mmCIF file of C-alpha atoms in Angstrom:
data_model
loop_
_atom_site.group_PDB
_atom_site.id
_atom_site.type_symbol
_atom_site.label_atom_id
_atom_site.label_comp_id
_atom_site.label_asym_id
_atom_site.label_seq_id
_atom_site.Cartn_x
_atom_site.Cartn_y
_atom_site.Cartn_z
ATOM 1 C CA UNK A 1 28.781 2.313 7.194
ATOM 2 C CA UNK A 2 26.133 1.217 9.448
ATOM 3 C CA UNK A 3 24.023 -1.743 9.751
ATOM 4 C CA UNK A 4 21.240 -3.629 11.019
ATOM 5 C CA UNK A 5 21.480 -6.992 12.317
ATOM 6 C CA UNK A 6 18.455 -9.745 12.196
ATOM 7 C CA UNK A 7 18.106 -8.995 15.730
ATOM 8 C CA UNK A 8 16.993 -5.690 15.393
ATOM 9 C CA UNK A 9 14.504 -6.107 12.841
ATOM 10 C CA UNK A 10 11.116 -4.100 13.263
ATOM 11 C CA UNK A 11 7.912 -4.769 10.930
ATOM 12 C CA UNK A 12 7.656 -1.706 8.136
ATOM 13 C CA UNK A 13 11.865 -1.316 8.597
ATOM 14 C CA UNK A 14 13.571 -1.049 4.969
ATOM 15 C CA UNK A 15 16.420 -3.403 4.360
ATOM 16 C CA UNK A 16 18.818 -3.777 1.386
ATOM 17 C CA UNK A 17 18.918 -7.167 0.567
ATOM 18 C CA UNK A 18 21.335 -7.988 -2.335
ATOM 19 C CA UNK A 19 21.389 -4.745 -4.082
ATOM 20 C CA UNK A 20 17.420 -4.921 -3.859
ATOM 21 C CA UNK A 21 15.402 -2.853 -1.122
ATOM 22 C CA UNK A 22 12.381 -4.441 1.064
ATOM 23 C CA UNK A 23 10.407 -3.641 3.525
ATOM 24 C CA UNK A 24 10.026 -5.937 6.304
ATOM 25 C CA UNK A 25 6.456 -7.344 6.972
ATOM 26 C CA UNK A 26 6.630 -9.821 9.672
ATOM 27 C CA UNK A 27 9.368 -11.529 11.094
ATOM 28 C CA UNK A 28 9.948 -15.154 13.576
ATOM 29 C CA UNK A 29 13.447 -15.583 15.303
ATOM 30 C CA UNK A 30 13.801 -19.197 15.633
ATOM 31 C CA UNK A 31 15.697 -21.378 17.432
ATOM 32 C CA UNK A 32 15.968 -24.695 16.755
ATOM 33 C CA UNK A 33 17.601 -27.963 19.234
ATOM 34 C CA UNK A 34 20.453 -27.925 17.538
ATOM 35 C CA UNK A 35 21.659 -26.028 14.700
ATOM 36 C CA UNK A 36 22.298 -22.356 14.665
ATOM 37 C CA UNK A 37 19.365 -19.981 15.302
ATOM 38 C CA UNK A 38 17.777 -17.993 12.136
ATOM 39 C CA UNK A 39 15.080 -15.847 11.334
ATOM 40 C CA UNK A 40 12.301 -16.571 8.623
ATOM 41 C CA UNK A 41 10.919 -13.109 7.289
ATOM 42 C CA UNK A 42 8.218 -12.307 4.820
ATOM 43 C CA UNK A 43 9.578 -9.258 2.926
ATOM 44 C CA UNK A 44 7.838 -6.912 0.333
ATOM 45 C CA UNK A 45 9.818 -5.731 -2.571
ATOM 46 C CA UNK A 46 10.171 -2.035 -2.965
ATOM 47 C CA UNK A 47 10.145 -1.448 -6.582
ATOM 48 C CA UNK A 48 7.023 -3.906 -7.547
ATOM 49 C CA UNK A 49 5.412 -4.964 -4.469
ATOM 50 C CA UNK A 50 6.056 -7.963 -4.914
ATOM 51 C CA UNK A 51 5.838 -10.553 -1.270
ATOM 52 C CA UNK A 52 8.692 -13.113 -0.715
ATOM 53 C CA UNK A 53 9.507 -15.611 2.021
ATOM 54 C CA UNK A 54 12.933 -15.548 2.953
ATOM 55 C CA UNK A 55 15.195 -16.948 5.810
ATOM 56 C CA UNK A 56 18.549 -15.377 7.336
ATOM 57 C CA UNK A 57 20.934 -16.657 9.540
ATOM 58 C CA UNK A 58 20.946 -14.857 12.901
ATOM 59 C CA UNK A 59 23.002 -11.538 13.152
ATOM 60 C CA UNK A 60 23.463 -11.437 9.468
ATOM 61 C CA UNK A 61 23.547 -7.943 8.938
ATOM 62 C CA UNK A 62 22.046 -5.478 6.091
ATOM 63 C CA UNK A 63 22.165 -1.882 5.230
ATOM 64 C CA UNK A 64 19.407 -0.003 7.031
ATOM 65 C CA UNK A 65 17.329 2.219 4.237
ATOM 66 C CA UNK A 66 16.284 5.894 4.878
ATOM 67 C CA UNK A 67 13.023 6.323 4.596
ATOM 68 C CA UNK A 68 10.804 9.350 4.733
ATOM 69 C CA UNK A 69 6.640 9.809 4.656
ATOM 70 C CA UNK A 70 6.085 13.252 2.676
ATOM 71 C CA UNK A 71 3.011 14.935 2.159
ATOM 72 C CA UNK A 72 2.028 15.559 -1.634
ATOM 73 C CA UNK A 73 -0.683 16.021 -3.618
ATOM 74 C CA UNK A 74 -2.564 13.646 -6.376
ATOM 75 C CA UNK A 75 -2.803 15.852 -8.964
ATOM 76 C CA UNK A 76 -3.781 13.247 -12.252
ATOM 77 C CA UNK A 77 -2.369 9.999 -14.015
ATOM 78 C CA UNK A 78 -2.497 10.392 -17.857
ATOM 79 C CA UNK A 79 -2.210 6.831 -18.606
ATOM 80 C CA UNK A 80 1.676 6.143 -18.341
ATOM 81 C CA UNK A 81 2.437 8.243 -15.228
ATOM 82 C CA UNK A 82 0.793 9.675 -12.044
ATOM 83 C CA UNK A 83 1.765 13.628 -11.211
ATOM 84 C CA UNK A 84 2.178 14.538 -7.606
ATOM 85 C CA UNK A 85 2.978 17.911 -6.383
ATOM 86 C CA UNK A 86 4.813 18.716 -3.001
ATOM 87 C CA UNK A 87 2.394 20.682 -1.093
ATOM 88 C CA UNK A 88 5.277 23.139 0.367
ATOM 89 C CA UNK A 89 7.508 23.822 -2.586
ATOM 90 C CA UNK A 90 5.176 23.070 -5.302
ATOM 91 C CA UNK A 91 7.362 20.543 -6.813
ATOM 92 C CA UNK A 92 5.907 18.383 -8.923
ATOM 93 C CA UNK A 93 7.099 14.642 -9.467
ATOM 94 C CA UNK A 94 6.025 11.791 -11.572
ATOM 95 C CA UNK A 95 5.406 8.523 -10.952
ATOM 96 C CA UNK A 96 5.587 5.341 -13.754
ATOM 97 C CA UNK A 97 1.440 4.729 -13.053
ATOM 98 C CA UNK A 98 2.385 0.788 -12.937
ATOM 99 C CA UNK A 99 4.332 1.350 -9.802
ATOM 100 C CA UNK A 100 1.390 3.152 -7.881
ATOM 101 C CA UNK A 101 -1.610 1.755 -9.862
ATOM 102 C CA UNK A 102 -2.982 -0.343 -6.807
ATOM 103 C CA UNK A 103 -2.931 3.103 -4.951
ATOM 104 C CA UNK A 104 -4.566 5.134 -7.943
ATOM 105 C CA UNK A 105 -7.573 3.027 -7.596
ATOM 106 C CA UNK A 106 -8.355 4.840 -3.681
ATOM 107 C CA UNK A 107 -7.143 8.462 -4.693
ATOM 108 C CA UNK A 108 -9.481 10.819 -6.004
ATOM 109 C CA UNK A 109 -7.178 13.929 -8.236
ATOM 110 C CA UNK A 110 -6.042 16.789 -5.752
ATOM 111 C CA UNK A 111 -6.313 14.527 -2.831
ATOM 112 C CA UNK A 112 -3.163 15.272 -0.293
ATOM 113 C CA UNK A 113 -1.787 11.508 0.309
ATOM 114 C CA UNK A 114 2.097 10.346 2.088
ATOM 115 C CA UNK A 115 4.808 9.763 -0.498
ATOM 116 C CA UNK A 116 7.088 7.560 0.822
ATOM 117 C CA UNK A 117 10.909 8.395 -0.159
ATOM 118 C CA UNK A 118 13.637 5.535 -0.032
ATOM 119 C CA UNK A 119 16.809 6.919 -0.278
ATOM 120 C CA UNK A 120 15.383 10.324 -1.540
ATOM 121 C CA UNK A 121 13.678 8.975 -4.685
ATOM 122 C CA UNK A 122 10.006 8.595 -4.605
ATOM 123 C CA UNK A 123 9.006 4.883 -4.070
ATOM 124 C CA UNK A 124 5.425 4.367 -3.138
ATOM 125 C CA UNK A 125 1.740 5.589 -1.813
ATOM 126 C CA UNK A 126 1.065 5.442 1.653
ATOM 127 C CA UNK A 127 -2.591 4.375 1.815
ATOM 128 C CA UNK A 128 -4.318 4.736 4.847
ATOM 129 C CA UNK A 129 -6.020 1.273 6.019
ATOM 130 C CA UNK A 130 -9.826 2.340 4.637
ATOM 131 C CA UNK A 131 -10.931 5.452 2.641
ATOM 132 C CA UNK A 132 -14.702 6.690 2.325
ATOM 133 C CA UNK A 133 -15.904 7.147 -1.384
ATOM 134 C CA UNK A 134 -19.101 7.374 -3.467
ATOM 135 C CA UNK A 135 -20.675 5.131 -5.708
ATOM 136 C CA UNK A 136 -20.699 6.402 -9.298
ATOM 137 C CA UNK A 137 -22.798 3.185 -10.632
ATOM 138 C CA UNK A 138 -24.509 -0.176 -9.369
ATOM 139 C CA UNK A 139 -26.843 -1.632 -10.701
ATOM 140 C CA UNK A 140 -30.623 -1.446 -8.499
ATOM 141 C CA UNK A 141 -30.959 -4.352 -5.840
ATOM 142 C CA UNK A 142 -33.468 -6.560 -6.822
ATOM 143 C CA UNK A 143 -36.523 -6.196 -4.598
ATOM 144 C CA UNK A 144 -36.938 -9.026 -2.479
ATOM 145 C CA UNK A 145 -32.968 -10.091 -2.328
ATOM 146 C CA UNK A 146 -32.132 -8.350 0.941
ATOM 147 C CA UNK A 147 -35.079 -10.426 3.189
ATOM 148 C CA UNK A 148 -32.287 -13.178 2.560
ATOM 149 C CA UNK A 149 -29.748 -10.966 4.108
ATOM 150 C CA UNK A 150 -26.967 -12.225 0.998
ATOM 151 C CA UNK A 151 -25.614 -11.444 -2.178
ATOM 152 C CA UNK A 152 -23.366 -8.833 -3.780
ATOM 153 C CA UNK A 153 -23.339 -6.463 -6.661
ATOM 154 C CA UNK A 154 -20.467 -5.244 -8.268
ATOM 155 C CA UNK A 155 -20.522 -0.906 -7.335
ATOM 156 C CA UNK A 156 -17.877 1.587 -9.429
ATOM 157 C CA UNK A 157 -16.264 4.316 -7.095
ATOM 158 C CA UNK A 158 -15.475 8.150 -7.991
ATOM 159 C CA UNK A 159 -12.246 7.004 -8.574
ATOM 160 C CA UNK A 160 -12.952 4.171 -10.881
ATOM 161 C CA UNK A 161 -12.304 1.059 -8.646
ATOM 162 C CA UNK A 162 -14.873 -1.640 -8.811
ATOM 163 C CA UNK A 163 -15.694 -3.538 -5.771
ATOM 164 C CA UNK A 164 -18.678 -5.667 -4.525
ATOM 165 C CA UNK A 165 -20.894 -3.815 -2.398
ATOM 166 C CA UNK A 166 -23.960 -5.243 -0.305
ATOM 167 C CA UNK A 167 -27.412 -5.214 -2.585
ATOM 168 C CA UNK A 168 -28.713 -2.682 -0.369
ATOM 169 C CA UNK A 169 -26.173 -0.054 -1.656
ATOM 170 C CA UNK A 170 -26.758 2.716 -4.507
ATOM 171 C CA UNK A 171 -25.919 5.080 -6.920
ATOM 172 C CA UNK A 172 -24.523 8.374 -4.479
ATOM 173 C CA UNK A 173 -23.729 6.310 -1.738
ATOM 174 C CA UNK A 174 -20.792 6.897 0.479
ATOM 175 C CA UNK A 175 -19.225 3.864 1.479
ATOM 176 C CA UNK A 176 -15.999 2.975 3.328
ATOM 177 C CA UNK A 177 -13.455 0.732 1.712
ATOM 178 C CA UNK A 178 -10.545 -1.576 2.901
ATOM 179 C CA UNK A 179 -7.892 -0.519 0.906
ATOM 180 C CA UNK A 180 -5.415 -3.256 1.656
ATOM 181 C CA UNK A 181 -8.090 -6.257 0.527
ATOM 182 C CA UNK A 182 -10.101 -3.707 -1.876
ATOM 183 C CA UNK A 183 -13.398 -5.090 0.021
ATOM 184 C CA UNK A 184 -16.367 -3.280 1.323
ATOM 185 C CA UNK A 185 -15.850 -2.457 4.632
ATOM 186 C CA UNK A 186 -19.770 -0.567 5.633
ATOM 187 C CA UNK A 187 -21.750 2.897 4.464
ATOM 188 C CA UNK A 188 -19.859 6.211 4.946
#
């Protein structure tokens, strides 16, 4: 069965840690003056997302995880689960909408997004860093508030996030949105 050793850990790999799959997000070998050498490693977990610190011995060793990026499309979430549909043999999948509901709030329905795979079973939304979406409702900028060049309204997308937008922005409005931080990022 193959494996990966510490030393030949690369940021987004997937490791098995445990029974439990992760991927890796950073990673610092260290070597202390005396002592044996080890590696300290923040890891996200696959099934909830949740982050974790954790620290290895060098050349401990883990099974590798296959991963694969497919293309599907967002088809709609009905409140427990979020349908996807493989754009080549029209197989449709469903997700628990817990899982993905970070992702939901960036993906408007029939919008063609990565499905990443771990181990063949569908696992997770591959968001790319910023998307571009219109504002559905803000409230008007009071005039007069912008000469001060501060301040921020709350603005709901098309897709039903809420995130604070500049007071210069309005209803219709295209803006571009950070979808790791969910912050404003400028106008579309």
């Amino acid at each position: 069965m193959p494996t990966i050793s510490t030393n030949q850990f690369k940021n987004g790999n997937h490791i098995e840690v445990e029974g439990t799959v992760f991927k890796i997000l950073e990673f610092q070998h260290v070597k202390p003056g005396k002592g044996g050498a080890f590696v300290r490693t923040k890891l996200r977990r696959a099934a909830d997302g949740a982050v974790i610190d954790r620290t290895f011995r060098a050349g401990e060793k883990f099974r590798p995880i296959h991963t694969e990026a497919r293309k599907m499309q967002f088809l709609y979430a009905d409140g427990t689960d979020a349908h996807f549909m493989d754009g080549e043999t029209f197989e449709q999948i469903a997700l628990a909408e817990s899982s993905v509901e970070e992702s939901l709030k960036y993906i408007k329905p029939n919008e063609t997004v990565d499905m990443l795979y771990i181990d063949g079973e569908p696992a997770d939304i591959q968001l790319s860093a910023s998307v571009e979406l219109e504002v559905t409702h803000t409230e008007p900028g009071v005039r007069g508030d912008t000469a001060s060049g501060g301040g921020n309204k709350p603005a709901t997308l098309e897709t039903g996030a809420t995130v604070n937008v500049p007071l210069f922005v309005n209803i219709g409005d295209r803006i571009k949105v950070d979808t790791r931080s969910g912050s404003y990022m400028s106008r579309a």
